[in-house]
PDB file of N, CA and C in Angstrom:
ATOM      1  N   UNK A  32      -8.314  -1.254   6.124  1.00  0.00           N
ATOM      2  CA  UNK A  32      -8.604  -1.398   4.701  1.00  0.00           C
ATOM      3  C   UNK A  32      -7.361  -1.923   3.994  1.00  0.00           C
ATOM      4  N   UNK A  33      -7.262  -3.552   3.496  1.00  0.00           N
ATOM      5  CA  UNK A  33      -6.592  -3.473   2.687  1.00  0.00           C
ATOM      6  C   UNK A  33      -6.837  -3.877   1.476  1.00  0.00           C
ATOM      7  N   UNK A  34      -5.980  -3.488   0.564  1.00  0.00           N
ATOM      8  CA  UNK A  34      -6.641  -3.566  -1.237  1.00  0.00           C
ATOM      9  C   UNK A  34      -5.938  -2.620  -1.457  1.00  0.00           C
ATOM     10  N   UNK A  35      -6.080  -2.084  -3.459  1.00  0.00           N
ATOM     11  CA  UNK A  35      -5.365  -1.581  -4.018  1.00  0.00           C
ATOM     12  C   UNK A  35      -6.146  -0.149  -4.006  1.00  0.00           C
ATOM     13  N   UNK A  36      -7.258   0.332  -3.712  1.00  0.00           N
ATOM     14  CA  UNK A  36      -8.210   1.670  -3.555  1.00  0.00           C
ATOM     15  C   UNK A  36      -7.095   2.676  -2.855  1.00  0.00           C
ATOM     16  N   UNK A  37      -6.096   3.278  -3.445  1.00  0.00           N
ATOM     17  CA  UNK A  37      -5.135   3.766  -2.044  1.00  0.00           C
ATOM     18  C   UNK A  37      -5.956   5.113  -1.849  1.00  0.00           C
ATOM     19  N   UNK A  38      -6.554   5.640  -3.349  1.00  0.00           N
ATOM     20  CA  UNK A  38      -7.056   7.389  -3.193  1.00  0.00           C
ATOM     21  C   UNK A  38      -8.155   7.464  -2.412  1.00  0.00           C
ATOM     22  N   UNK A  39      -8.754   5.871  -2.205  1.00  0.00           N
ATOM     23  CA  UNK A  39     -10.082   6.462  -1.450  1.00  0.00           C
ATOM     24  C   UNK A  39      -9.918   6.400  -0.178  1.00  0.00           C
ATOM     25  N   UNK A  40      -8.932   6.902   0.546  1.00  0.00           N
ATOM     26  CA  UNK A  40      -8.776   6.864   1.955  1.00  0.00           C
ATOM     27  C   UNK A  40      -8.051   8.569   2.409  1.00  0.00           C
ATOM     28  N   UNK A  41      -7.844   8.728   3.150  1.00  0.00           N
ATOM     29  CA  UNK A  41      -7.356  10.091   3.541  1.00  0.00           C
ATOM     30  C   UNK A  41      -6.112   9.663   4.147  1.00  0.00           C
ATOM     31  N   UNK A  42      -4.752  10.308   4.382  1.00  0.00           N
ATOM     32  CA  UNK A  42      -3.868  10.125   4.601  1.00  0.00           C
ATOM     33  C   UNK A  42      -3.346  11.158   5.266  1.00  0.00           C
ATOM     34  N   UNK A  43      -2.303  10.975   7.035  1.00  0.00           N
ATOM     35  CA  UNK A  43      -2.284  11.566   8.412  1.00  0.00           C
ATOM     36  C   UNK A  43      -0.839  12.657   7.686  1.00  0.00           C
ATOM     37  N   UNK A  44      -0.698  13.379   8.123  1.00  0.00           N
ATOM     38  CA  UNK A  44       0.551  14.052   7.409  1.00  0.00           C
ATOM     39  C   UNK A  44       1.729  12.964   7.771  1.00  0.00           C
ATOM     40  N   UNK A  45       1.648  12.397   8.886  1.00  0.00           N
ATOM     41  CA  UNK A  45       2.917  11.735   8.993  1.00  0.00           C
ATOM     42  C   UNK A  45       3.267  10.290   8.093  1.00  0.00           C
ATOM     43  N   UNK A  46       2.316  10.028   7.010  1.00  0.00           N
ATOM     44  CA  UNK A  46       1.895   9.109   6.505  1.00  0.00           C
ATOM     45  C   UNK A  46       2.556   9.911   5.225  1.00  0.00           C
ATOM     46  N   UNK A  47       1.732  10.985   4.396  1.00  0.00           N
ATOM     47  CA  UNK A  47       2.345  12.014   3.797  1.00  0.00           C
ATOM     48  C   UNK A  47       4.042  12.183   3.758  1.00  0.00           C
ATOM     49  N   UNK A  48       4.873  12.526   4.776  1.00  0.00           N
ATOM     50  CA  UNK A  48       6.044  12.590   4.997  1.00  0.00           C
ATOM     51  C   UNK A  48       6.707  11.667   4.795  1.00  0.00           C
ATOM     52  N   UNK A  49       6.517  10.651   4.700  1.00  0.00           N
ATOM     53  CA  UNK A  49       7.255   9.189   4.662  1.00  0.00           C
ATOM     54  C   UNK A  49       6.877   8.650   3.316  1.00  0.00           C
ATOM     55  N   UNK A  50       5.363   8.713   2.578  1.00  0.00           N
ATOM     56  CA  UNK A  50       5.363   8.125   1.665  1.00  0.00           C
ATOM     57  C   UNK A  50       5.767  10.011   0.416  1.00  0.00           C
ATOM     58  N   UNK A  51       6.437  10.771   0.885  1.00  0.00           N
ATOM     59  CA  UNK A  51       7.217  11.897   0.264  1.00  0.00           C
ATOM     60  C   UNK A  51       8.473  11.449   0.349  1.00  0.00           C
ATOM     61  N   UNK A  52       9.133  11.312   1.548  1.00  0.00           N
ATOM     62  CA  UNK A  52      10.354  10.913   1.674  1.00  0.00           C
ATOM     63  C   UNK A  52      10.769   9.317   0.503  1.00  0.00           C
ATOM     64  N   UNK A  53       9.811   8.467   0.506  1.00  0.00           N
ATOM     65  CA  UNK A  53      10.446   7.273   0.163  1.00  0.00           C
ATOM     66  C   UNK A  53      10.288   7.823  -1.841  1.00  0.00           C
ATOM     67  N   UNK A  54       9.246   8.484  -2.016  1.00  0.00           N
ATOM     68  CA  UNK A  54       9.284   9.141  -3.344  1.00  0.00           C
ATOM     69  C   UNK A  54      10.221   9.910  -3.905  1.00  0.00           C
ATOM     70  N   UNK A  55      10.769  10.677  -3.010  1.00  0.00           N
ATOM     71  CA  UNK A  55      11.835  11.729  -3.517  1.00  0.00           C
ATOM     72  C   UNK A  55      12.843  10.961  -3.994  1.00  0.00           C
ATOM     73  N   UNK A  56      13.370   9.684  -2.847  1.00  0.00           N
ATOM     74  CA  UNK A  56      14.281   8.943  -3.058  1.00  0.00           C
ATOM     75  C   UNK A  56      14.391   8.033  -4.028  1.00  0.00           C
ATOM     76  N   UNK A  57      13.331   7.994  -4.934  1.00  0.00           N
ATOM     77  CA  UNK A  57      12.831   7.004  -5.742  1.00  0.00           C
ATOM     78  C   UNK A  57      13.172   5.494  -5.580  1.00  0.00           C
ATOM     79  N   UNK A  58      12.503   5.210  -4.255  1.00  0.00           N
ATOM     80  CA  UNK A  58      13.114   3.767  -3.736  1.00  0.00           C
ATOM     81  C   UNK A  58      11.181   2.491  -4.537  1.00  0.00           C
ATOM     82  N   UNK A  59      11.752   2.215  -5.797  1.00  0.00           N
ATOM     83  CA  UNK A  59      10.753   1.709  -6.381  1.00  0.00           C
ATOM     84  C   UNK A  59      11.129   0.678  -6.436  1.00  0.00           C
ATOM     85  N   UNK A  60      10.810  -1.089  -5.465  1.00  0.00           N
ATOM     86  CA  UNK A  60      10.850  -2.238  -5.625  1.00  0.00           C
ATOM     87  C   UNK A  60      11.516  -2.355  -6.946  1.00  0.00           C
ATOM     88  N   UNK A  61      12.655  -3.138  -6.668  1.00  0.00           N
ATOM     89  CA  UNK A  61      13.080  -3.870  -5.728  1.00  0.00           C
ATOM     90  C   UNK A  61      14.067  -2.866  -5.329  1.00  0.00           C
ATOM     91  N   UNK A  62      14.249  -1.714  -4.806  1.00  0.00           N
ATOM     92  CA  UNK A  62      15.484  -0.798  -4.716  1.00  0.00           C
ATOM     93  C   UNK A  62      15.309  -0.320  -3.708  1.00  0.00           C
ATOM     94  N   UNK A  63      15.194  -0.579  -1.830  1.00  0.00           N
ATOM     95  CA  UNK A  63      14.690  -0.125  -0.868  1.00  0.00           C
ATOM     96  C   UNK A  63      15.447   0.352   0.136  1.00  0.00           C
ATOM     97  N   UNK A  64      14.868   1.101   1.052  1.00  0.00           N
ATOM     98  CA  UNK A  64      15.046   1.789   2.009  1.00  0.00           C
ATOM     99  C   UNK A  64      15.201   1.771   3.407  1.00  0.00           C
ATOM    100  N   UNK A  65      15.603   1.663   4.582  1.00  0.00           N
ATOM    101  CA  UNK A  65      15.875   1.553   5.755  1.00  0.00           C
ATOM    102  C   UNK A  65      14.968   2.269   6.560  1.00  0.00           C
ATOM    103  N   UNK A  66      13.962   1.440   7.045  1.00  0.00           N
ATOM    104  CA  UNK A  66      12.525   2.340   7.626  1.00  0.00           C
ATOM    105  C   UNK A  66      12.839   3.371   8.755  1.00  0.00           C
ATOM    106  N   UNK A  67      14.012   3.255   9.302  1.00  0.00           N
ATOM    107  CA  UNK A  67      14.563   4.228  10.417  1.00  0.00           C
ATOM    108  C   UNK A  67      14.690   5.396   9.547  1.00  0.00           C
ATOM    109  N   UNK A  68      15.629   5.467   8.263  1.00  0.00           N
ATOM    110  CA  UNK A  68      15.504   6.825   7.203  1.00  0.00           C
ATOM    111  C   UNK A  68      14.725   7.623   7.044  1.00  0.00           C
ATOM    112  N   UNK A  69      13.498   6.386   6.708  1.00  0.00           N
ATOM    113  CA  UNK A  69      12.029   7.684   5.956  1.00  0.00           C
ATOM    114  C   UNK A  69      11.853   7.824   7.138  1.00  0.00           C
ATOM    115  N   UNK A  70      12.262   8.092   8.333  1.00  0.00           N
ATOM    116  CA  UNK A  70      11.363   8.348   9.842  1.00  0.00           C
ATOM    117  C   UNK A  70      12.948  10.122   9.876  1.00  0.00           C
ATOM    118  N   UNK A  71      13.436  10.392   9.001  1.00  0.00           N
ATOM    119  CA  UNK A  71      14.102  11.719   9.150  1.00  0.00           C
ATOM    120  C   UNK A  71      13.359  12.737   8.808  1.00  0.00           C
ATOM    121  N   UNK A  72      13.958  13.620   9.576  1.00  0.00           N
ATOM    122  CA  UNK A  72      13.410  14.932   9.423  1.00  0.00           C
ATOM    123  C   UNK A  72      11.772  15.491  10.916  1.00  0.00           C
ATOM    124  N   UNK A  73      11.531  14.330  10.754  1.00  0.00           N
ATOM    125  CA  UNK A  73      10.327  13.935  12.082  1.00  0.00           C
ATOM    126  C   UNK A  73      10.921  14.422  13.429  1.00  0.00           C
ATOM    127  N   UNK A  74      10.240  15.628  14.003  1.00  0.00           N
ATOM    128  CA  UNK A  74      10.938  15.696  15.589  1.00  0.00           C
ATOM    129  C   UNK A  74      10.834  14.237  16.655  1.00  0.00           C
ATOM    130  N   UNK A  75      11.672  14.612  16.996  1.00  0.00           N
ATOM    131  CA  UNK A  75      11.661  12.932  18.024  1.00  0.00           C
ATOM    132  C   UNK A  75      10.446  12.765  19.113  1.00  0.00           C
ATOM    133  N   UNK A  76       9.682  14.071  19.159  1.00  0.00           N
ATOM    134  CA  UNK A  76       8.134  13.826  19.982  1.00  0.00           C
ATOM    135  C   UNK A  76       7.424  13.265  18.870  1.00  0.00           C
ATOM    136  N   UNK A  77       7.724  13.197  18.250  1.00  0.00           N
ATOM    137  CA  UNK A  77       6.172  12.983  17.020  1.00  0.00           C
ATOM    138  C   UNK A  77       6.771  11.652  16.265  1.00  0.00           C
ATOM    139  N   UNK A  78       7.827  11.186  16.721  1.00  0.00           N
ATOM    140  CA  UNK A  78       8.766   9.372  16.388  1.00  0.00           C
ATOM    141  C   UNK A  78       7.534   8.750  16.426  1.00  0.00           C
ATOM    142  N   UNK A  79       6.620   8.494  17.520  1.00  0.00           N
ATOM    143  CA  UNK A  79       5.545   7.214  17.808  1.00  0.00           C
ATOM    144  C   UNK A  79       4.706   7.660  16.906  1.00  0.00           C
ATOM    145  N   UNK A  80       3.961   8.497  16.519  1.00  0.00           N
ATOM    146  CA  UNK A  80       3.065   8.900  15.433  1.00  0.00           C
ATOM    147  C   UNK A  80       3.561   8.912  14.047  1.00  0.00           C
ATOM    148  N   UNK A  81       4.514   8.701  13.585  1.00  0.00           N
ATOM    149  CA  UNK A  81       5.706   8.374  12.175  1.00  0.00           C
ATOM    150  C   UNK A  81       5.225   6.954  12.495  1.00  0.00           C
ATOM    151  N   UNK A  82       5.875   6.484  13.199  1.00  0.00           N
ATOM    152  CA  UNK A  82       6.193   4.533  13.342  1.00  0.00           C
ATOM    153  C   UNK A  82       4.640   4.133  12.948  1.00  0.00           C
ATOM    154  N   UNK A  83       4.157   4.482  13.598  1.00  0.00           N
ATOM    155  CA  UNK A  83       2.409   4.052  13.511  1.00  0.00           C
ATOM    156  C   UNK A  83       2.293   4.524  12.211  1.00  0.00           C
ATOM    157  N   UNK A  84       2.448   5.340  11.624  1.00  0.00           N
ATOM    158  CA  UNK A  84       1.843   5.817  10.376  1.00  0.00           C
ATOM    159  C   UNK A  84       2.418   4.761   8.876  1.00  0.00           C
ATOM    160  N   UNK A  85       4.308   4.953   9.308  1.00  0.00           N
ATOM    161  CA  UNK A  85       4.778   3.615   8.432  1.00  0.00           C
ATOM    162  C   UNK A  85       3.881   2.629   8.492  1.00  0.00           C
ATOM    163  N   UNK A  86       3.673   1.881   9.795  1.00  0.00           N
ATOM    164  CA  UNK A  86       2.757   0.806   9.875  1.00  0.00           C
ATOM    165  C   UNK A  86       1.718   0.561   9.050  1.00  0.00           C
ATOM    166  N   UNK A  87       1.141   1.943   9.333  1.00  0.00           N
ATOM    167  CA  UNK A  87      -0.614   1.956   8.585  1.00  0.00           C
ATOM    168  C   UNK A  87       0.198   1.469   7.297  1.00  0.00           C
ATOM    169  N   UNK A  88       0.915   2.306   6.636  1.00  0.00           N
ATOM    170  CA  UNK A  88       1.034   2.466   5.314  1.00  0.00           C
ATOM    171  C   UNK A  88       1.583   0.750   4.267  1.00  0.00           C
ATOM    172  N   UNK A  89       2.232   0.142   5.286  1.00  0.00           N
ATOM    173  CA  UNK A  89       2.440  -1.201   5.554  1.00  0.00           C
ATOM    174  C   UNK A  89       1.557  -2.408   5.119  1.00  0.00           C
ATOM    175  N   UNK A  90       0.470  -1.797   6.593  1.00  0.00           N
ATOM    176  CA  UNK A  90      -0.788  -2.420   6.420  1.00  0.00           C
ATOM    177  C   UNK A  90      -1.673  -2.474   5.136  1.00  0.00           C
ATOM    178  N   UNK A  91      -1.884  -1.690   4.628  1.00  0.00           N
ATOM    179  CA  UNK A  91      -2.411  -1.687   3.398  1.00  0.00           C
ATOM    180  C   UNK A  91      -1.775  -1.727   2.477  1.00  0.00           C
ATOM    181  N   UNK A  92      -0.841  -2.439   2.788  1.00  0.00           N
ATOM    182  CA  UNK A  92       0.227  -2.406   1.049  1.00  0.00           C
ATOM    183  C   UNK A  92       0.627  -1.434  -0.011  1.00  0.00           C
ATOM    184  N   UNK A  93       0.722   0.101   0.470  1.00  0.00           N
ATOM    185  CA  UNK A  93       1.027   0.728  -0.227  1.00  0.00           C
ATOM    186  C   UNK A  93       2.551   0.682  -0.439  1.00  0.00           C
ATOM    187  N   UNK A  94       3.240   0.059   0.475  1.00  0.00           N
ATOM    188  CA  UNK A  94       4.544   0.153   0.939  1.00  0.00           C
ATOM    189  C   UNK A  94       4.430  -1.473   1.052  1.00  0.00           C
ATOM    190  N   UNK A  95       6.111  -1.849   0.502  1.00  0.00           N
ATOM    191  CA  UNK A  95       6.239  -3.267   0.700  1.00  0.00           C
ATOM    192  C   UNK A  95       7.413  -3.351   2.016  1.00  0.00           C
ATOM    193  N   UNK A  96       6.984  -4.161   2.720  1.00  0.00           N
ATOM    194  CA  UNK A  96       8.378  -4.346   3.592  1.00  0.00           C
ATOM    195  C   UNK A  96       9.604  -5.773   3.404  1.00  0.00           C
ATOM    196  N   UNK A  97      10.439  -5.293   3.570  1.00  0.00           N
ATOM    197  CA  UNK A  97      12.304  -6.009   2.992  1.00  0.00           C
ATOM    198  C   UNK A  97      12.799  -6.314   4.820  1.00  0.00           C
ATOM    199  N   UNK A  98      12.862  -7.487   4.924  1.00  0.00           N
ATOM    200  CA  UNK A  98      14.307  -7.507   5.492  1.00  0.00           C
ATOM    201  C   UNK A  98      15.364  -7.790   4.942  1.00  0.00           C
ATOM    202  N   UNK A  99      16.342  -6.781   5.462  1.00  0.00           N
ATOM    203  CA  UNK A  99      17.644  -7.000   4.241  1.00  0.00           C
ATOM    204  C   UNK A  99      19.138  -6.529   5.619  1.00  0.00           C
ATOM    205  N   UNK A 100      19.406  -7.544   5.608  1.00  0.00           N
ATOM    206  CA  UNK A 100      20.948  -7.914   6.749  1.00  0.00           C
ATOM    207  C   UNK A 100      20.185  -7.555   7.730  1.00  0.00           C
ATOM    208  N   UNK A 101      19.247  -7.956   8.426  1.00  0.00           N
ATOM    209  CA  UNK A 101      18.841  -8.111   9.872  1.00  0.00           C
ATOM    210  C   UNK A 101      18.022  -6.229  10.466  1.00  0.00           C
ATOM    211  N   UNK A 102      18.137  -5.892   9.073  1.00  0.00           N
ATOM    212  CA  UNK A 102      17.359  -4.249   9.320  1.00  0.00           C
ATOM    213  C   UNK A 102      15.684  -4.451   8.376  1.00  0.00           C
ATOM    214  N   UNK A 103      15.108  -3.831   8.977  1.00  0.00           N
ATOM    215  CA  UNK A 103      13.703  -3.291   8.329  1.00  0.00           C
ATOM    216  C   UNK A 103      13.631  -2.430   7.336  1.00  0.00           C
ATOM    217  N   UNK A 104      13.928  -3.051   5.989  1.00  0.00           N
ATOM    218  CA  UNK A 104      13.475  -1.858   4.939  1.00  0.00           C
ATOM    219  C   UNK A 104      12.236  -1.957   4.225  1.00  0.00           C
ATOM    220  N   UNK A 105      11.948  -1.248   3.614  1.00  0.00           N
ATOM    221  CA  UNK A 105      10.784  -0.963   2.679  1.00  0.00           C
ATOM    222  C   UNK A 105      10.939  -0.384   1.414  1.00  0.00           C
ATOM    223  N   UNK A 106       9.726  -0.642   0.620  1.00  0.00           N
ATOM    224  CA  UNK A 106       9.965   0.200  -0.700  1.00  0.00           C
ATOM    225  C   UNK A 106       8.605   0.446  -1.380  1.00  0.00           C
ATOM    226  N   UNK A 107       8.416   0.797  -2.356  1.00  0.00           N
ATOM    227  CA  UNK A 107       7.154   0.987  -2.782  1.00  0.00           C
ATOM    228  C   UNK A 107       6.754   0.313  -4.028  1.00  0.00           C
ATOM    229  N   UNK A 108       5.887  -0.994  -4.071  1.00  0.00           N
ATOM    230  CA  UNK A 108       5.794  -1.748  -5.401  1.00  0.00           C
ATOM    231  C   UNK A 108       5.461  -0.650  -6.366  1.00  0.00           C
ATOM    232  N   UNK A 109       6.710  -1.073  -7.724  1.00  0.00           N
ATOM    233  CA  UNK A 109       6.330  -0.242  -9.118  1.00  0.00           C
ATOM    234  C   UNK A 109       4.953   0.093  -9.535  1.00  0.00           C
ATOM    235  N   UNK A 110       4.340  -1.033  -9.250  1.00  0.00           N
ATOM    236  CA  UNK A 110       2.641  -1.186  -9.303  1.00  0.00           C
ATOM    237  C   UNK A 110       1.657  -0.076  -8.847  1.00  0.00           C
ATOM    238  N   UNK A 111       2.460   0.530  -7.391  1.00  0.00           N
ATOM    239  CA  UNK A 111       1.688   1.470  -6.753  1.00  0.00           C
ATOM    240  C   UNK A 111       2.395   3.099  -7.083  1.00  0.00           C
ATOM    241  N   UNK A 112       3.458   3.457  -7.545  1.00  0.00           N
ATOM    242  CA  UNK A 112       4.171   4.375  -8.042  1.00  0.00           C
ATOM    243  C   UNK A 112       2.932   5.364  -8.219  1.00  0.00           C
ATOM    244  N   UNK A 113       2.641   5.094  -9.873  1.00  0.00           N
ATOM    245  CA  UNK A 113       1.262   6.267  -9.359  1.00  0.00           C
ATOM    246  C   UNK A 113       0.372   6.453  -8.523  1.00  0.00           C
ATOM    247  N   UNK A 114       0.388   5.431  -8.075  1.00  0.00           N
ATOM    248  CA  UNK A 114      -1.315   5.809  -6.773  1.00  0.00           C
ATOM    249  C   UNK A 114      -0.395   6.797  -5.662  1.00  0.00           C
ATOM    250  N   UNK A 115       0.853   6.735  -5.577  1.00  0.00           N
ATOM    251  CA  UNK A 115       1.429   7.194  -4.424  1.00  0.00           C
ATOM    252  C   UNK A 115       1.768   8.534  -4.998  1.00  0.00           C
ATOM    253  N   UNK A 116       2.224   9.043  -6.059  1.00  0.00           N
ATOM    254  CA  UNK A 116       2.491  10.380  -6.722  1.00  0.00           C
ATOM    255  C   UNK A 116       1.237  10.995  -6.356  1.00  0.00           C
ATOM    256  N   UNK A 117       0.087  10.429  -7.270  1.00  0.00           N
ATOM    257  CA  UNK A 117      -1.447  10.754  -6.992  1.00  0.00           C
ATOM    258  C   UNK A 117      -1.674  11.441  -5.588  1.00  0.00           C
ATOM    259  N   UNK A 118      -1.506  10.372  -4.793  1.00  0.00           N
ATOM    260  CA  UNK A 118      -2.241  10.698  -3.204  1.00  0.00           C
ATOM    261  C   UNK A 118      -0.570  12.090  -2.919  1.00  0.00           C
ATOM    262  N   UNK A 119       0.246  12.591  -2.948  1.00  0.00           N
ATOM    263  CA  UNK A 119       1.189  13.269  -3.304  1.00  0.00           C
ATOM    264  C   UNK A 119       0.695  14.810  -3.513  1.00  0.00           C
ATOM    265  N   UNK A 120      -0.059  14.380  -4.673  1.00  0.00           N
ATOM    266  CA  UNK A 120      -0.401  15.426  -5.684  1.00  0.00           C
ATOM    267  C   UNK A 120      -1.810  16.273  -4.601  1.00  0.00           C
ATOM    268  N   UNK A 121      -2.603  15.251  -4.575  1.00  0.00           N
ATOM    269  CA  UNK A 121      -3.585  15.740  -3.839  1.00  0.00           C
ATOM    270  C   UNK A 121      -3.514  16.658  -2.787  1.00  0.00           C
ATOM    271  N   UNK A 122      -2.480  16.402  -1.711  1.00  0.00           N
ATOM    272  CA  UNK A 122      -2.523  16.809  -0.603  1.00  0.00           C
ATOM    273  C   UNK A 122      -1.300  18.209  -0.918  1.00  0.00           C
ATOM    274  N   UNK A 123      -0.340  18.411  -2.458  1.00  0.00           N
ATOM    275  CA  UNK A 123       0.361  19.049  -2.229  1.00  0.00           C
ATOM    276  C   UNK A 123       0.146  20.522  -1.639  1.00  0.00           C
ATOM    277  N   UNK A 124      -1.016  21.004  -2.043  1.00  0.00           N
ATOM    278  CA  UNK A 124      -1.121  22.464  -1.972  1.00  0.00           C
ATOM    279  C   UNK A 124      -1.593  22.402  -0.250  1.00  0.00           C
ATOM    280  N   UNK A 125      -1.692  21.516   0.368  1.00  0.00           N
ATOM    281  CA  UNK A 125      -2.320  21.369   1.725  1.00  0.00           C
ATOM    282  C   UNK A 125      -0.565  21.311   2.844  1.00  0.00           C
ATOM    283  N   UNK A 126       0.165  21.124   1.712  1.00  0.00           N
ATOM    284  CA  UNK A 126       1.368  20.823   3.013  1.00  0.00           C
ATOM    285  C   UNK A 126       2.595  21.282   2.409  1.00  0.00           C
ATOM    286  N   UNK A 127       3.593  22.063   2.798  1.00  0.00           N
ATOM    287  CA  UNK A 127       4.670  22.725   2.081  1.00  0.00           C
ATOM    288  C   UNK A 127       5.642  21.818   1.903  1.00  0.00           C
ATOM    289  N   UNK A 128       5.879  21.116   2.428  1.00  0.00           N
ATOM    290  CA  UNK A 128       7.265  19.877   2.493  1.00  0.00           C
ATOM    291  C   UNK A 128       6.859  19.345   1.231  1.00  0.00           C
ATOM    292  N   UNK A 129       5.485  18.980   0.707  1.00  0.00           N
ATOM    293  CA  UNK A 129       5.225  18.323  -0.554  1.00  0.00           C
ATOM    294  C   UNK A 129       5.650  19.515  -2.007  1.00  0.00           C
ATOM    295  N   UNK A 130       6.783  19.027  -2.169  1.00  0.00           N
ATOM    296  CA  UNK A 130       7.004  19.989  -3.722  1.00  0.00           C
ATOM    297  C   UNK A 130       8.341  19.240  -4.805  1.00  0.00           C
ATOM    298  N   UNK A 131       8.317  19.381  -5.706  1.00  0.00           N
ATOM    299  CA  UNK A 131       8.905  19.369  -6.940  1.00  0.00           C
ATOM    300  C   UNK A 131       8.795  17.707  -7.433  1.00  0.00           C
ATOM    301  N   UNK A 132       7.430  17.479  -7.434  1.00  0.00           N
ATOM    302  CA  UNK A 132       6.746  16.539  -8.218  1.00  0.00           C
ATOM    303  C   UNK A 132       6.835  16.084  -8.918  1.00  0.00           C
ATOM    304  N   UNK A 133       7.357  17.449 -10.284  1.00  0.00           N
ATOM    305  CA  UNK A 133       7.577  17.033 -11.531  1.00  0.00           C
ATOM    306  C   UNK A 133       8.758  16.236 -11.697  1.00  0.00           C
ATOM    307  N   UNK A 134       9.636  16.211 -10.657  1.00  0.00           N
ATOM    308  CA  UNK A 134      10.973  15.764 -10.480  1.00  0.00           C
ATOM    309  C   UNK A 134      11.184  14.544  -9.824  1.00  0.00           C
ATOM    310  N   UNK A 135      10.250  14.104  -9.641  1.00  0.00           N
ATOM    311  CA  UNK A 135      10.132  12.370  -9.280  1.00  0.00           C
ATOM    312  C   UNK A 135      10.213  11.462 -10.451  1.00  0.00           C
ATOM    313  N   UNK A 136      10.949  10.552 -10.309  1.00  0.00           N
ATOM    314  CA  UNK A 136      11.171   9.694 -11.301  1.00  0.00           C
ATOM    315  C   UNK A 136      10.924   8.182 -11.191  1.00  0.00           C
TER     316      UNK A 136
END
């Protein structure tokens, strides 16, 4: 699925974690991130299920991808900021790592 519909899809926790991580950091186009980064905190068994999940998140343009000096970064178009708080919000009470919301900027 790609298009701008981001809420009508369900999202894998490891999808969750990364599009948390790149939020906290407030990495909002054009101001981006080093896709190896948002892959912290992830045990290193569960690395291939992160990578795939960046991907998805990729794939559908919720996430823009940067090459910047020969590394893979990403960021999140200003455009999609709320849809990504949103899908955030939804899942917070479902996952503990998701918290202090109000504090995203």
């Amino acid at each position: 699925m790609v298009g701008t519909d981001f809420l009508a899809r369900d999202y894998s926790e490891y999808e969750l974690r990364i599009l948390y991580n790149i939020c906290r950091q407030s990495r909002w186009c054009p101001k981006h991130i080093n896709q190896l980064h948002l892959l912290n905190g992830i045990p290193t068994h569960n690395k291939g299920n992160a990578k795939k999940a960046l991907q998805d998140l990729l794939k559908i343009n919720l996430l823009q991808h940067y090459n910047s000096d020969g590394r893979d970064d990403c960021c999140i178009p200003k455009k999609n900021r709320d849809d990504a708080i949103k899908i955030l919000r939804r899942y917070e009470k479902q996952y503990s790592f998701i918290k202090y919301l109000e504090y995203i900027s």
